[in-house]
Amino acid sequence: HFRDLVAEEENLEVVLAKAFLEIDKALARHVHFSADASLLSAGTTATVALLRDGIELVVASVGDSRALLCRKGKAYKLTVDHTPERKDEKDRIKKSGGFVAWNSLGQPHVNGRLAMTRSIGDFDLKRIGVIAEPETKRITLHHAHDSFLALTTDGINFIMNSQEICDVINQCHDPTEAAQVISEQALQYGSEDNSTIIVVPFGAWGKQKGSDVSFSFSRSFVSSGRWA
């Protein structure tokens, strides 16, 4: 989808938005012709980044997987989680006839089931406002200051905040080591969900190394997944 759309469309935000919707439609066709009714409730988050000419970075996301940019040692969030805790997202669900219910851990879920308000799939909840349309963000990279892009799933985000992720990665020698250290850290501190990270180095990689990394692991470690 991406390759075909890039050939037709200059605006990468439009490319990503169209690609997300096309992928959702393709999955819907597969589910329609499948005999497995459980697929109606199958779905996924998605966070995708496109880099053009080494300068133009565009990110699109649905759900609660995140993207962050490390600039001058500071973490800049490029995505905002799609959850019922956001008023705009909750309002769309309610206007579409859905409801938000809180579980025993105090976590809001769409119709008591889904922790996200946007996703690819989850076709049983499409009619009540769960959409596959992503939010997008465009940013111009400055390689003298930008160290890396990190894409993370909620198994990591629940355990470490964005600045902690940034600080840990800045202590690592290469992106492969960084990804391994972060994922192992999440598992060590009790993550029960998918803990996946992609680290993309930029021009300032290795320039922000520090001597100390502090953590705030005094959280209540409970599941933060699609069905918490």
mmCIF file of C-alpha atoms in Angstrom:
data_model
loop_
_atom_site.group_PDB
_atom_site.id
_atom_site.type_symbol
_atom_site.label_atom_id
_atom_site.label_comp_id
_atom_site.label_asym_id
_atom_site.label_seq_id
_atom_site.Cartn_x
_atom_site.Cartn_y
_atom_site.Cartn_z
ATOM 1 C CA HIS A 1 0.000 0.000 0.000
ATOM 2 C CA PHE A 2 2.695 2.499 0.984
ATOM 3 C CA ARG A 3 4.739 2.085 -2.179
ATOM 4 C CA ASP A 4 1.757 2.575 -4.466
ATOM 5 C CA LEU A 5 0.420 5.544 -2.511
ATOM 6 C CA VAL A 6 3.790 7.326 -2.355
ATOM 7 C CA ALA A 7 3.973 7.130 -6.134
ATOM 8 C CA GLU A 8 0.608 8.899 -6.378
ATOM 9 C CA GLU A 9 0.650 11.320 -3.444
ATOM 10 C CA GLU A 10 3.275 13.881 -2.362
ATOM 11 C CA ASN A 11 1.906 14.495 1.146
ATOM 12 C CA LEU A 12 3.185 11.704 3.390
ATOM 13 C CA GLU A 13 0.539 12.370 6.036
ATOM 14 C CA VAL A 14 -2.119 11.675 3.412
ATOM 15 C CA VAL A 15 -0.192 8.581 2.288
ATOM 16 C CA LEU A 16 -0.162 7.147 5.785
ATOM 17 C CA ALA A 17 -3.810 7.959 6.473
ATOM 18 C CA LYS A 18 -4.901 6.262 3.243
ATOM 19 C CA ALA A 19 -2.660 3.262 3.887
ATOM 20 C CA PHE A 20 -4.109 2.654 7.341
ATOM 21 C CA LEU A 21 -7.648 2.702 5.969
ATOM 22 C CA GLU A 22 -6.747 0.431 3.050
ATOM 23 C CA ILE A 23 -5.121 -2.090 5.387
ATOM 24 C CA ASP A 24 -8.202 -2.019 7.601
ATOM 25 C CA LYS A 25 -10.416 -2.658 4.559
ATOM 26 C CA ALA A 26 -8.200 -5.537 3.423
ATOM 27 C CA LEU A 27 -8.449 -7.126 6.858
ATOM 28 C CA ALA A 28 -12.230 -6.639 6.804
ATOM 29 C CA ARG A 29 -12.436 -8.548 3.514
ATOM 30 C CA HIS A 30 -10.393 -11.374 4.990
ATOM 31 C CA VAL A 31 -12.614 -11.543 8.069
ATOM 32 C CA HIS A 32 -15.757 -11.458 5.910
ATOM 33 C CA PHE A 33 -14.718 -14.576 4.010
ATOM 34 C CA SER A 34 -13.447 -16.395 7.088
ATOM 35 C CA ALA A 35 -15.497 -18.964 8.982
ATOM 36 C CA ASP A 36 -13.887 -17.882 12.243
ATOM 37 C CA ALA A 37 -16.321 -15.517 13.971
ATOM 38 C CA SER A 38 -13.760 -14.678 16.649
ATOM 39 C CA LEU A 39 -11.856 -12.627 14.075
ATOM 40 C CA LEU A 40 -14.528 -9.931 14.368
ATOM 41 C CA SER A 41 -13.007 -8.951 17.703
ATOM 42 C CA ALA A 42 -9.383 -9.236 16.565
ATOM 43 C CA GLY A 43 -7.420 -6.049 16.095
ATOM 44 C CA THR A 44 -4.145 -4.260 16.594
ATOM 45 C CA THR A 45 -2.517 -0.961 17.341
ATOM 46 C CA ALA A 46 -0.236 0.503 14.680
ATOM 47 C CA THR A 47 2.473 3.153 14.733
ATOM 48 C CA VAL A 48 4.290 3.775 11.458
ATOM 49 C CA ALA A 49 7.046 6.230 10.553
ATOM 50 C CA LEU A 50 8.165 7.358 7.099
ATOM 51 C CA LEU A 51 11.439 9.204 6.528
ATOM 52 C CA ARG A 52 11.980 11.105 3.277
ATOM 53 C CA ASP A 53 15.323 12.504 2.155
ATOM 54 C CA GLY A 54 16.724 11.956 5.636
ATOM 55 C CA ILE A 55 14.978 15.111 6.861
ATOM 56 C CA GLU A 56 11.187 14.821 6.692
ATOM 57 C CA LEU A 57 9.800 12.491 9.356
ATOM 58 C CA VAL A 58 6.086 11.652 9.356
ATOM 59 C CA VAL A 59 4.437 9.433 11.969
ATOM 60 C CA ALA A 60 0.924 7.960 12.018
ATOM 61 C CA SER A 61 -0.712 5.938 14.765
ATOM 62 C CA VAL A 62 -3.867 4.251 16.009
ATOM 63 C CA GLY A 63 -4.127 2.828 19.508
ATOM 64 C CA ASP A 64 -1.552 3.098 22.257
ATOM 65 C CA SER A 65 1.759 2.212 20.639
ATOM 66 C CA ARG A 66 3.970 5.291 20.670
ATOM 67 C CA ALA A 67 6.685 7.163 18.822
ATOM 68 C CA LEU A 68 9.199 9.459 20.485
ATOM 69 C CA LEU A 69 12.065 11.570 19.199
ATOM 70 C CA CYS A 70 15.147 12.176 21.323
ATOM 71 C CA ARG A 71 16.357 15.739 20.676
ATOM 72 C CA LYS A 72 19.236 17.205 22.698
ATOM 73 C CA GLY A 73 18.718 14.416 25.215
ATOM 74 C CA LYS A 74 15.050 15.231 25.761
ATOM 75 C CA ALA A 75 12.132 12.997 24.805
ATOM 76 C CA TYR A 76 9.517 14.514 22.489
ATOM 77 C CA LYS A 77 6.304 12.536 22.093
ATOM 78 C CA LEU A 78 5.182 12.273 18.479
ATOM 79 C CA THR A 79 1.963 10.368 19.231
ATOM 80 C CA VAL A 80 -0.943 10.626 21.662
ATOM 81 C CA ASP A 81 -2.648 7.451 22.890
ATOM 82 C CA HIS A 82 -6.145 6.763 21.591
ATOM 83 C CA THR A 83 -7.977 5.779 24.764
ATOM 84 C CA PRO A 84 -11.366 6.561 26.335
ATOM 85 C CA GLU A 85 -9.520 8.838 28.759
ATOM 86 C CA ARG A 86 -9.298 11.428 25.977
ATOM 87 C CA LYS A 87 -12.435 13.548 25.923
ATOM 88 C CA ASP A 88 -12.507 13.867 22.141
ATOM 89 C CA GLU A 89 -12.183 10.113 21.709
ATOM 90 C CA LYS A 90 -14.752 9.304 24.393
ATOM 91 C CA ASP A 91 -17.196 11.803 22.890
ATOM 92 C CA ARG A 92 -16.952 10.120 19.474
ATOM 93 C CA ILE A 93 -17.656 6.717 21.016
ATOM 94 C CA LYS A 94 -20.689 8.006 22.901
ATOM 95 C CA LYS A 95 -22.076 9.888 19.891
ATOM 96 C CA SER A 96 -21.840 6.643 17.905
ATOM 97 C CA GLY A 97 -23.911 4.770 20.462
ATOM 98 C CA GLY A 98 -21.115 3.176 22.452
ATOM 99 C CA PHE A 99 -20.261 3.475 26.124
ATOM 100 C CA VAL A 100 -17.199 3.539 28.342
ATOM 101 C CA ALA A 101 -16.954 1.219 31.343
ATOM 102 C CA TRP A 102 -14.225 1.032 33.969
ATOM 103 C CA ASN A 103 -12.803 -2.281 35.110
ATOM 104 C CA SER A 104 -11.757 -3.196 38.652
ATOM 105 C CA LEU A 105 -8.378 -1.552 38.103
ATOM 106 C CA GLY A 106 -9.967 1.762 37.187
ATOM 107 C CA GLN A 107 -9.134 1.484 33.484
ATOM 108 C CA PRO A 108 -11.701 2.695 30.909
ATOM 109 C CA HIS A 109 -12.736 0.349 28.088
ATOM 110 C CA VAL A 110 -14.936 0.854 25.042
ATOM 111 C CA ASN A 111 -18.133 -1.143 25.611
ATOM 112 C CA GLY A 112 -16.347 -2.805 28.509
ATOM 113 C CA ARG A 113 -13.960 -4.603 26.136
ATOM 114 C CA LEU A 114 -11.352 -2.544 24.317
ATOM 115 C CA ALA A 115 -8.771 -0.271 25.942
ATOM 116 C CA MET A 116 -8.359 1.733 22.725
ATOM 117 C CA THR A 117 -10.647 3.981 20.711
ATOM 118 C CA ARG A 118 -8.801 3.535 17.396
ATOM 119 C CA SER A 119 -7.359 0.370 15.934
ATOM 120 C CA ILE A 120 -6.983 -1.710 12.819
ATOM 121 C CA GLY A 121 -9.608 -4.438 13.027
ATOM 122 C CA ASP A 122 -12.009 -4.779 15.989
ATOM 123 C CA PHE A 123 -14.847 -4.834 13.467
ATOM 124 C CA ASP A 124 -17.475 -5.650 16.071
ATOM 125 C CA LEU A 125 -16.882 -2.169 17.509
ATOM 126 C CA LYS A 126 -16.721 -0.152 14.281
ATOM 127 C CA ARG A 127 -20.385 0.794 14.483
ATOM 128 C CA ILE A 128 -19.850 2.483 17.849
ATOM 129 C CA GLY A 129 -16.944 4.686 16.826
ATOM 130 C CA VAL A 130 -13.753 2.615 16.968
ATOM 131 C CA ILE A 131 -11.994 3.817 13.822
ATOM 132 C CA ALA A 132 -8.844 3.003 11.864
ATOM 133 C CA GLU A 133 -8.153 6.598 10.809
ATOM 134 C CA PRO A 134 -4.757 7.560 12.257
ATOM 135 C CA GLU A 135 -3.559 10.800 13.738
ATOM 136 C CA THR A 136 -0.423 12.017 11.987
ATOM 137 C CA LYS A 137 2.496 14.287 12.773
ATOM 138 C CA ARG A 138 5.176 15.769 10.546
ATOM 139 C CA ILE A 139 8.541 16.970 11.856
ATOM 140 C CA THR A 140 11.757 18.255 10.296
ATOM 141 C CA LEU A 141 14.821 16.466 11.640
ATOM 142 C CA HIS A 142 17.939 18.302 12.798
ATOM 143 C CA HIS A 143 20.671 15.690 12.782
ATOM 144 C CA ALA A 144 23.006 17.831 14.875
ATOM 145 C CA HIS A 145 20.507 17.544 17.737
ATOM 146 C CA ASP A 146 18.301 14.501 17.018
ATOM 147 C CA SER A 147 19.670 11.209 18.361
ATOM 148 C CA PHE A 148 17.009 8.662 17.468
ATOM 149 C CA LEU A 149 13.394 7.727 16.895
ATOM 150 C CA ALA A 150 11.879 5.026 19.113
ATOM 151 C CA LEU A 151 8.657 3.153 18.362
ATOM 152 C CA THR A 152 7.304 1.294 21.397
ATOM 153 C CA THR A 153 4.357 -0.890 22.378
ATOM 154 C CA ASP A 154 2.400 -0.470 25.597
ATOM 155 C CA GLY A 155 4.245 -3.277 27.352
ATOM 156 C CA ILE A 156 7.184 -0.882 27.450
ATOM 157 C CA ASN A 157 5.257 2.365 27.789
ATOM 158 C CA PHE A 158 3.473 1.128 30.896
ATOM 159 C CA ILE A 159 6.754 0.414 32.668
ATOM 160 C CA MET A 160 8.913 3.334 31.480
ATOM 161 C CA ASN A 161 8.000 6.902 30.642
ATOM 162 C CA SER A 162 9.311 8.610 27.521
ATOM 163 C CA GLN A 163 12.239 10.350 29.195
ATOM 164 C CA GLU A 164 13.339 7.129 30.899
ATOM 165 C CA ILE A 165 13.328 5.364 27.537
ATOM 166 C CA CYS A 166 15.337 8.216 26.050
ATOM 167 C CA ASP A 167 17.880 8.163 28.890
ATOM 168 C CA VAL A 168 18.422 4.402 28.765
ATOM 169 C CA ILE A 169 18.885 4.345 25.001
ATOM 170 C CA ASN A 170 21.404 7.182 25.231
ATOM 171 C CA GLN A 171 23.611 4.939 27.383
ATOM 172 C CA CYS A 172 23.785 2.244 24.701
ATOM 173 C CA HIS A 173 26.452 1.755 22.064
ATOM 174 C CA ASP A 174 24.180 0.897 19.145
ATOM 175 C CA PRO A 175 20.448 0.629 18.308
ATOM 176 C CA THR A 176 20.411 -3.171 18.554
ATOM 177 C CA GLU A 177 21.765 -3.082 22.080
ATOM 178 C CA ALA A 178 19.348 -0.272 22.958
ATOM 179 C CA ALA A 179 16.297 -2.222 21.798
ATOM 180 C CA GLN A 180 17.418 -5.308 23.702
ATOM 181 C CA VAL A 181 18.106 -3.379 26.920
ATOM 182 C CA ILE A 182 14.721 -1.616 26.849
ATOM 183 C CA SER A 183 12.718 -4.781 26.171
ATOM 184 C CA GLU A 184 14.589 -6.703 28.868
ATOM 185 C CA GLN A 185 14.083 -3.830 31.302
ATOM 186 C CA ALA A 186 10.333 -3.920 30.720
ATOM 187 C CA LEU A 187 10.184 -7.665 31.352
ATOM 188 C CA GLN A 188 12.363 -7.347 34.443
ATOM 189 C CA TYR A 189 10.015 -4.808 35.964
ATOM 190 C CA GLY A 190 6.886 -6.849 35.479
ATOM 191 C CA SER A 191 5.485 -6.018 32.045
ATOM 192 C CA GLU A 192 2.773 -8.522 31.127
ATOM 193 C CA ASP A 193 2.070 -7.207 27.638
ATOM 194 C CA ASN A 194 3.856 -7.147 24.294
ATOM 195 C CA SER A 195 7.195 -5.378 24.816
ATOM 196 C CA THR A 196 8.467 -4.398 21.379
ATOM 197 C CA ILE A 197 10.716 -1.490 20.454
ATOM 198 C CA ILE A 198 12.330 -0.241 17.234
ATOM 199 C CA VAL A 199 15.210 2.234 17.515
ATOM 200 C CA VAL A 200 16.203 4.316 14.470
ATOM 201 C CA PRO A 201 19.474 6.272 14.921
ATOM 202 C CA PHE A 202 19.945 9.801 13.607
ATOM 203 C CA GLY A 203 22.904 12.155 13.292
ATOM 204 C CA ALA A 204 23.344 12.961 16.989
ATOM 205 C CA TRP A 205 23.476 9.302 18.029
ATOM 206 C CA GLY A 206 25.975 8.842 20.864
ATOM 207 C CA LYS A 207 26.308 12.549 21.662
ATOM 208 C CA GLN A 208 23.977 12.549 24.669
ATOM 209 C CA LYS A 209 25.601 9.904 26.847
ATOM 210 C CA GLY A 210 25.307 10.625 30.552
ATOM 211 C CA SER A 211 26.655 9.074 33.718
ATOM 212 C CA ASP A 212 23.401 8.445 35.562
ATOM 213 C CA VAL A 213 19.964 7.203 34.632
ATOM 214 C CA SER A 214 17.120 7.558 37.107
ATOM 215 C CA PHE A 215 13.897 5.575 37.066
ATOM 216 C CA SER A 216 10.472 5.916 38.571
ATOM 217 C CA PHE A 217 9.492 2.273 38.870
ATOM 218 C CA SER A 218 7.249 2.890 41.891
ATOM 219 C CA ARG A 219 4.175 2.139 39.803
ATOM 220 C CA SER A 220 1.496 -0.451 40.352
ATOM 221 C CA PHE A 221 2.376 -3.149 37.866
ATOM 222 C CA VAL A 222 -0.871 -4.326 36.318
ATOM 223 C CA SER A 223 -1.691 -5.422 32.817
ATOM 224 C CA SER A 224 -2.131 -2.518 30.411
ATOM 225 C CA GLY A 225 -2.976 -4.390 27.238
ATOM 226 C CA ARG A 226 -5.873 -4.501 24.850
ATOM 227 C CA TRP A 227 -7.904 -6.440 27.395
ATOM 228 C CA ALA A 228 -6.606 -5.335 30.789
#
